[in-house]
Coordinates of N, CA, C and O in Angstrom, one line a residue:
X1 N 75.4 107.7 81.5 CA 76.6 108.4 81.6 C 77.7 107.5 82.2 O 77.2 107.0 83.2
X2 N 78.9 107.1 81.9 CA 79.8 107.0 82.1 C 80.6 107.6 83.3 O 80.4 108.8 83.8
X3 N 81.5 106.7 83.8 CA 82.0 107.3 85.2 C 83.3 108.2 84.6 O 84.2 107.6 83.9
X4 N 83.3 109.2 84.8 CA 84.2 110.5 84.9 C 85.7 110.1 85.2 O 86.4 110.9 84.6
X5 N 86.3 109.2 85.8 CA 87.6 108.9 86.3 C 88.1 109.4 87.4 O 87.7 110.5 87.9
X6 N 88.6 108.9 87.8 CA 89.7 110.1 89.3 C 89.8 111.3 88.9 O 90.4 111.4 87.8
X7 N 89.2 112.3 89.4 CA 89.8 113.8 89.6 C 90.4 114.1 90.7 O 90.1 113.9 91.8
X8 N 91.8 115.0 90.4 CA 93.0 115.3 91.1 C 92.7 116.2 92.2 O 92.3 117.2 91.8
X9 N 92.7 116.2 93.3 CA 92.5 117.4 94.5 C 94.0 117.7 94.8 O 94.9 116.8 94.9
X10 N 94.1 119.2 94.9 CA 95.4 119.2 95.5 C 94.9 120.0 96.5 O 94.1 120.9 96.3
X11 N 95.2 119.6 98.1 CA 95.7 119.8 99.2 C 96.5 121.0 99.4 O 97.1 121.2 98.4
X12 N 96.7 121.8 100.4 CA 97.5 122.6 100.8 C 97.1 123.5 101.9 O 96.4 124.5 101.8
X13 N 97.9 123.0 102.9 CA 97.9 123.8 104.6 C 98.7 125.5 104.2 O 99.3 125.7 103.2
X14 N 98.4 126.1 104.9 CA 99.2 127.3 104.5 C 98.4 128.4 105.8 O 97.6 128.0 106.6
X15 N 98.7 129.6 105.7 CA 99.1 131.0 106.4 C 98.8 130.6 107.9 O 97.7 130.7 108.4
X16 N 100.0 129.9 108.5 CA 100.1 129.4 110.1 C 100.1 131.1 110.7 O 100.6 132.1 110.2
X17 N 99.3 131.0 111.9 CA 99.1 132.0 112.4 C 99.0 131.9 113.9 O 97.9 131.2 114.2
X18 N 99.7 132.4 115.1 CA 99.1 132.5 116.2 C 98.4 133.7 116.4 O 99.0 134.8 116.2
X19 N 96.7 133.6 117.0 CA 96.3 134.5 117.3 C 96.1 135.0 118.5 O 95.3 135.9 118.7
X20 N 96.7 134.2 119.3 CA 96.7 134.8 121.0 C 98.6 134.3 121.3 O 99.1 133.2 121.5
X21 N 99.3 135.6 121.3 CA 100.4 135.4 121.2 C 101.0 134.9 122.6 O 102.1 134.4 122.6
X22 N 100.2 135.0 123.9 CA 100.5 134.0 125.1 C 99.6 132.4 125.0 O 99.7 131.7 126.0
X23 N 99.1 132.2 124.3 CA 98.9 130.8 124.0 C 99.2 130.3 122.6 O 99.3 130.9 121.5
X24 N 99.2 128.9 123.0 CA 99.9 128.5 121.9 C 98.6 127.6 121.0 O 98.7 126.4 120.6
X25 N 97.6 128.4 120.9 CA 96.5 128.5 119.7 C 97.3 128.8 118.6 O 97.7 129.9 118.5
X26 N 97.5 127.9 117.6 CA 97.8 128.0 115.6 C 96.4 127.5 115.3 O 95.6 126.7 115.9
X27 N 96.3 128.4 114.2 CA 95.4 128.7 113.3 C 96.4 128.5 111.7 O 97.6 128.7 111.5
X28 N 95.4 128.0 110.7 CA 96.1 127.7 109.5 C 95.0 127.6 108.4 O 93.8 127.6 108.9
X29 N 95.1 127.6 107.3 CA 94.4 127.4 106.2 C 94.2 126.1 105.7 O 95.3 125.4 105.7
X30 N 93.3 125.5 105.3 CA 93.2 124.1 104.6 C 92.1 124.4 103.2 O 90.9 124.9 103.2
X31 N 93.0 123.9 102.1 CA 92.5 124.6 100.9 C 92.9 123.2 100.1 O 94.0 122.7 99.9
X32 N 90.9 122.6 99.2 CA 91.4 121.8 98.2 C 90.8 122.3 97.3 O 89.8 122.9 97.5
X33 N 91.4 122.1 95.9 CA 91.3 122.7 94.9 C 91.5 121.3 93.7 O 92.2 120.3 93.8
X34 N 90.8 121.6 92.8 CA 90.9 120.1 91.6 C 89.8 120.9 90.5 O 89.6 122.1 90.7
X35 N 89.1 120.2 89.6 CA 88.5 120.8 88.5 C 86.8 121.0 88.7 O 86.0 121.5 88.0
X36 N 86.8 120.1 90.2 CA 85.0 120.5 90.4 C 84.9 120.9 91.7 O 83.9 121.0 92.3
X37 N 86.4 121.2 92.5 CA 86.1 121.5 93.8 C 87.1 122.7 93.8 O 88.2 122.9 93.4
X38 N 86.2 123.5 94.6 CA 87.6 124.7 95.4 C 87.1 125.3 97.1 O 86.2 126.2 97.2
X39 N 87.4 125.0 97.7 CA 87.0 125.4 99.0 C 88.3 125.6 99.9 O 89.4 125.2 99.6
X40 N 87.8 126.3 101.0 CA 88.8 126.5 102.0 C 88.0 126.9 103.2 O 87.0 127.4 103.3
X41 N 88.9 126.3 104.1 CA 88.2 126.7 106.0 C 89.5 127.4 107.1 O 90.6 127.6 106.5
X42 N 89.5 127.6 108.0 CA 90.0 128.1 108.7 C 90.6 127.0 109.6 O 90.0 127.4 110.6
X43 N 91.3 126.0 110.0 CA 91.7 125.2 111.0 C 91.8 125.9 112.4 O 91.7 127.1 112.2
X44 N 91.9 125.6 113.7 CA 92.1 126.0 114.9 C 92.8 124.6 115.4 O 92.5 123.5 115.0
X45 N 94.1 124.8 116.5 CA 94.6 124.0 116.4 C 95.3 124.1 117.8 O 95.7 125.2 118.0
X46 N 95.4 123.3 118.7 CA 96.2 123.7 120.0 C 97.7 122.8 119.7 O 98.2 121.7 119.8
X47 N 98.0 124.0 119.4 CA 100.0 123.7 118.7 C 99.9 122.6 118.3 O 100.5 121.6 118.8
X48 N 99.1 122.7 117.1 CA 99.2 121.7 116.2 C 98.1 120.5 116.4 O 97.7 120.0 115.3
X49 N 97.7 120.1 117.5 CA 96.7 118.7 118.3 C 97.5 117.7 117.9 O 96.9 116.7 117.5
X50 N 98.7 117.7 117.8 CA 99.8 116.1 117.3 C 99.3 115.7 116.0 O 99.2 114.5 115.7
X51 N 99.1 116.6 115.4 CA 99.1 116.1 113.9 C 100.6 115.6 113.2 O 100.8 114.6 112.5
X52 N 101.3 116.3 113.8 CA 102.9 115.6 113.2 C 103.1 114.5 113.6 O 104.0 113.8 113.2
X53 N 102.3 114.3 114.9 CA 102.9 113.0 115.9 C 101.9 111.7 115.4 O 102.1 110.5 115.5
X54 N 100.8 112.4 114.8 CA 99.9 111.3 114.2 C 100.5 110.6 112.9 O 100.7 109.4 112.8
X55 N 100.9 111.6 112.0 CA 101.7 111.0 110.9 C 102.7 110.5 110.9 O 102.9 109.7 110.0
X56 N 103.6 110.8 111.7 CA 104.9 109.8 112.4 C 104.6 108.3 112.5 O 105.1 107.3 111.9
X57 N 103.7 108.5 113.3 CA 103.0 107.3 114.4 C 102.7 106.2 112.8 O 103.3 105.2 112.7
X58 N 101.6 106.8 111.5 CA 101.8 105.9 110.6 C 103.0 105.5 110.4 O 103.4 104.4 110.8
X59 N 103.8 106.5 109.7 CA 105.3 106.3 109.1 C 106.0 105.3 109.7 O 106.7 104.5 109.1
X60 N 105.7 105.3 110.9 CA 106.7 104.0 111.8 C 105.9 102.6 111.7 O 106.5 101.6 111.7
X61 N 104.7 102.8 111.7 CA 103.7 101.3 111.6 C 103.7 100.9 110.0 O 102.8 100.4 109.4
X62 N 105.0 101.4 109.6 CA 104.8 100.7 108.0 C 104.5 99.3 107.2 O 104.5 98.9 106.1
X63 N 104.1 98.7 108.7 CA 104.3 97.0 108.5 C 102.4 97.1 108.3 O 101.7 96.4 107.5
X64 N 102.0 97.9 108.9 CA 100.3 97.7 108.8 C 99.8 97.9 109.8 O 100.7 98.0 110.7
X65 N 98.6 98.0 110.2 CA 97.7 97.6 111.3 C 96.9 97.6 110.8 O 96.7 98.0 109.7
X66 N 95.8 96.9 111.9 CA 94.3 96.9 111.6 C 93.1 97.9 111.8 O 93.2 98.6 112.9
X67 N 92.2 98.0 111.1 CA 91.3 98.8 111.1 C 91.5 100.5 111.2 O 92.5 100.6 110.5
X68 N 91.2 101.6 111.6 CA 91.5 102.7 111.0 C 91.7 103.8 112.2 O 91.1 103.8 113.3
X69 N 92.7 104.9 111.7 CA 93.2 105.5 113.0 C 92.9 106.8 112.6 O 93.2 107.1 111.4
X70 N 92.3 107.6 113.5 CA 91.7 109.4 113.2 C 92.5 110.1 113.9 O 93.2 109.7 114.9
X71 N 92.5 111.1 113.6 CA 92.8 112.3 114.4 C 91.7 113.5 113.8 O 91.1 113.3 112.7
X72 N 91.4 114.7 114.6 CA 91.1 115.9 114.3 C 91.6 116.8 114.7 O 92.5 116.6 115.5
X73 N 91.3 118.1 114.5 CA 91.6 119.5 114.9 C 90.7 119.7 116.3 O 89.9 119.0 116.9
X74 N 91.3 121.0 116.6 CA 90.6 120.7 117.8 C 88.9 121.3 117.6 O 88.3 121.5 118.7
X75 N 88.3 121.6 116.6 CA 87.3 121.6 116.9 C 86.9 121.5 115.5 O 86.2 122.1 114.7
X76 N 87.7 120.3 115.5 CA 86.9 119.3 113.9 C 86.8 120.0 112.6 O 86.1 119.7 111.7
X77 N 87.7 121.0 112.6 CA 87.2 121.6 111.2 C 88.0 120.8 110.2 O 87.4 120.7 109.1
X78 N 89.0 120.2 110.2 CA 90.2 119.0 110.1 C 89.9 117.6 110.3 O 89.5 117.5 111.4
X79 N 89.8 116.5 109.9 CA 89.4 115.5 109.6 C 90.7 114.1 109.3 O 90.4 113.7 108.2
X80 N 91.3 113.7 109.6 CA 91.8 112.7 109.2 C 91.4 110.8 109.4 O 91.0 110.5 110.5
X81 N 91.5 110.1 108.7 CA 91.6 108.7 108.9 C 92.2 108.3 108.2 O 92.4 108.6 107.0
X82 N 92.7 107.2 108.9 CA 94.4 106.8 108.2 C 94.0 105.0 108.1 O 93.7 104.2 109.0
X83 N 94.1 104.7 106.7 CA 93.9 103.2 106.6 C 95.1 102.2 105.8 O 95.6 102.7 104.8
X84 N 95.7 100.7 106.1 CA 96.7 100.6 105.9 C 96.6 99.6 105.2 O 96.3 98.5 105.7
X85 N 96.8 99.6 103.6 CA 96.0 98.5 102.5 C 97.3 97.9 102.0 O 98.3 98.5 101.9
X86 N 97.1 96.6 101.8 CA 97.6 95.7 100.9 C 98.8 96.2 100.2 O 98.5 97.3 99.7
X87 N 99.8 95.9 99.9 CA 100.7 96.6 99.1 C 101.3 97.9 99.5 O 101.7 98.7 98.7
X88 N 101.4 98.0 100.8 CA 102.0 99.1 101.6 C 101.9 100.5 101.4 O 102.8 101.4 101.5
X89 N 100.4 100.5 101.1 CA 99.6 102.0 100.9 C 99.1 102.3 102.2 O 98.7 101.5 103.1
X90 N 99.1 103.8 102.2 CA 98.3 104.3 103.6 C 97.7 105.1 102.8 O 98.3 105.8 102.0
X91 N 96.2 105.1 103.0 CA 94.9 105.8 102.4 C 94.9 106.9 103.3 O 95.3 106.4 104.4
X92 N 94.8 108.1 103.6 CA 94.5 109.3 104.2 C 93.5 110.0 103.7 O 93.7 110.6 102.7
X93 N 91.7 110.0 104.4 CA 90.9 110.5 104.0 C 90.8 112.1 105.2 O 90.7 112.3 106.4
X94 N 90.9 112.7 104.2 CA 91.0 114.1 104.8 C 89.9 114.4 104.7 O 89.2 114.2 103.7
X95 N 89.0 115.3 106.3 CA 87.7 115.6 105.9 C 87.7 117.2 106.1 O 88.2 117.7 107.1
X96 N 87.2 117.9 105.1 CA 87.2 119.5 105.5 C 85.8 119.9 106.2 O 84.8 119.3 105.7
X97 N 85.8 120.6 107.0 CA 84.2 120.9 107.7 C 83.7 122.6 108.1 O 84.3 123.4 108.9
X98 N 82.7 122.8 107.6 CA 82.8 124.3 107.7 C 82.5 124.5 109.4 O 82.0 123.5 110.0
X99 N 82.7 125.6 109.9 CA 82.9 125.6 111.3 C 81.5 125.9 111.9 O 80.5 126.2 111.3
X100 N 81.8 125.8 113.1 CA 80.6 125.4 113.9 C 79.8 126.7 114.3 O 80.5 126.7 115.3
X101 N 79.1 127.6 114.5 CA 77.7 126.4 114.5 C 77.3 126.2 113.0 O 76.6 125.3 112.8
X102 N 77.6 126.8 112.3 CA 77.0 126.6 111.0 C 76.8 125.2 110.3 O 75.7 124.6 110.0
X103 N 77.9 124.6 110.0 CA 78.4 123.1 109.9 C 77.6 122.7 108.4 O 77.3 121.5 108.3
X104 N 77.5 123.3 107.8 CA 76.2 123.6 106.6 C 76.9 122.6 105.2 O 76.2 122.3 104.2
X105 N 78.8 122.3 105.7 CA 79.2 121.4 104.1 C 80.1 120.7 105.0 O 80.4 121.0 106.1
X106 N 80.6 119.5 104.2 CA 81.6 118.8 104.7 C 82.0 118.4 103.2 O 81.3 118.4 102.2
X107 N 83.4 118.1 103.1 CA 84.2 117.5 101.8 C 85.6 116.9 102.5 O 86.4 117.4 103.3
X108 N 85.3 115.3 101.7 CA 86.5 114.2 101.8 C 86.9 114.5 100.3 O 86.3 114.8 99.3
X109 N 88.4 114.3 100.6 CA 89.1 113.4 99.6 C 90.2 112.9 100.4 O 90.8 113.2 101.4
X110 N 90.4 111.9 99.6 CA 91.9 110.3 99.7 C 92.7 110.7 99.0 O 92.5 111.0 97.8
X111 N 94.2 111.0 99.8 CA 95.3 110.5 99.1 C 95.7 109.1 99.6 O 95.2 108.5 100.6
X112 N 96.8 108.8 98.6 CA 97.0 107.5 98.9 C 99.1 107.6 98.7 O 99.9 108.0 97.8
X113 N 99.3 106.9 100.1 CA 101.0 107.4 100.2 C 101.7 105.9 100.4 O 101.3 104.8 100.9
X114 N 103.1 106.2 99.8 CA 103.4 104.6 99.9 C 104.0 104.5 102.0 O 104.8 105.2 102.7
X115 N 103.4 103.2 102.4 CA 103.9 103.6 104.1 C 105.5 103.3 104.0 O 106.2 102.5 103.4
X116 N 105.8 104.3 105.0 CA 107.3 104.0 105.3 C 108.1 106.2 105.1 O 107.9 107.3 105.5
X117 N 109.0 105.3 104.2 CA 109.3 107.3 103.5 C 108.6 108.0 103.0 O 108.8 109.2 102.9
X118 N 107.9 107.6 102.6 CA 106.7 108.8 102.2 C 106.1 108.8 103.1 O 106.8 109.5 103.7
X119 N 105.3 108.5 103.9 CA 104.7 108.8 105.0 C 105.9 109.9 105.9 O 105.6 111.1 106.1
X120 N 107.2 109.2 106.3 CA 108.0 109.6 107.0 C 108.5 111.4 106.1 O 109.4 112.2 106.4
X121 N 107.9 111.4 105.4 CA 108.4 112.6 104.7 C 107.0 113.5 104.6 O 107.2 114.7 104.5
X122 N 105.3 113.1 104.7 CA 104.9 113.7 104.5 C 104.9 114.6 106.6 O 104.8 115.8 107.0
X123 N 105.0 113.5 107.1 CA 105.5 113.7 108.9 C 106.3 114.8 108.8 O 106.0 115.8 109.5
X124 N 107.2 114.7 108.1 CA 108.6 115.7 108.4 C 107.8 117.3 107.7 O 107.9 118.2 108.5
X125 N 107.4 117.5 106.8 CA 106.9 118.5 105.9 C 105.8 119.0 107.0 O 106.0 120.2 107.3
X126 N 104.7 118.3 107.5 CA 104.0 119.0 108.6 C 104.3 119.5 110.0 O 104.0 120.5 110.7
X127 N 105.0 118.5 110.2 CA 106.3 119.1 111.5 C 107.0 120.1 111.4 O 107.4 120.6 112.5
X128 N 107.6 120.9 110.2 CA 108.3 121.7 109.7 C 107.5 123.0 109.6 O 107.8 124.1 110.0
X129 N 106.1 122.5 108.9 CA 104.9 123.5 109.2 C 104.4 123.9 110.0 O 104.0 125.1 110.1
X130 N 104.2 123.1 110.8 CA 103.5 123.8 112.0 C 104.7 124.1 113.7 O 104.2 124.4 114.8
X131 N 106.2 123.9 113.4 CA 106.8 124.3 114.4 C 108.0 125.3 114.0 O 109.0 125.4 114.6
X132 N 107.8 125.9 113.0 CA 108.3 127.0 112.1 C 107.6 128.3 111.7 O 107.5 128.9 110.6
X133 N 106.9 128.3 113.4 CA 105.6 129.5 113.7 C 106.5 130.1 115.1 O 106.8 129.4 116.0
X134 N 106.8 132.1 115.0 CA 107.2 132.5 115.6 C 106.0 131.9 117.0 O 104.9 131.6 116.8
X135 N 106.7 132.0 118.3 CA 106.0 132.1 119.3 C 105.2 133.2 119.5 O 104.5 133.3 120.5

């Protein structure tokens, strides 16, 4: 058999929620979807864990660095690693993880963003998302 080619995942954060309205616990959806995958998990997040401040932090290192920079959720159901290749791409392997104790699947996929405004725009779009949650 023949290799299949890239299949498309699309991505998408969605229904931000606080569920303890004196703390600042968000909760959100993380859902990929493409032609052999469909899943979704629940994120937990302590206002966010600087996810906006992580993707910034690329956006501004558009020159490169070395070797690979993570962030997670706060209790890992969220996955990131951010790598900075040749030709002023930033690889973002997103990991989804079913929650704990069960922990029974895990699923990556890579997008790939050009560093600088796109990064600085995918920053802005998550920042927007997750601080555009009533208190």
């Amino acid at each position: 058999m023949g290799d299949p080619g890239p299949r498309t995942v699309h991505l998408l954060l969605s229904e931000p929620t606080r569920p303890y309205d004196d703390e600042p616990t968000l909760d959100f959806l993380v859902r990929a979807r493409g032609q052999w995958v469909s899943i979704e998990t629940s994120v937990r997040t302590w206002d966010g864990d600087g996810l906006d401040s992580f993707l910034s932090a690329l956006a501004e290192d558009f020159r490169g660095w070395k070797g690979e920079r993570t962030w997670h959720s706060l209790e890992y159901d969220l996955t990131i690693s951010a790598e900075h290749h040749s030709g002023g791409r930033v690889h973002l392997t997103w990991g989804i993880h079913d929650r704990p104790p069960v922990e029974q699947w895990h699923f990556e996929t890579t997008t790939v963003h050009a560093a600088g405004e796109d990064m600085r725009n995918l920053a802005a779009e998550v920042r927007s998302f997750l601080t555009n949650m009533p208190r």
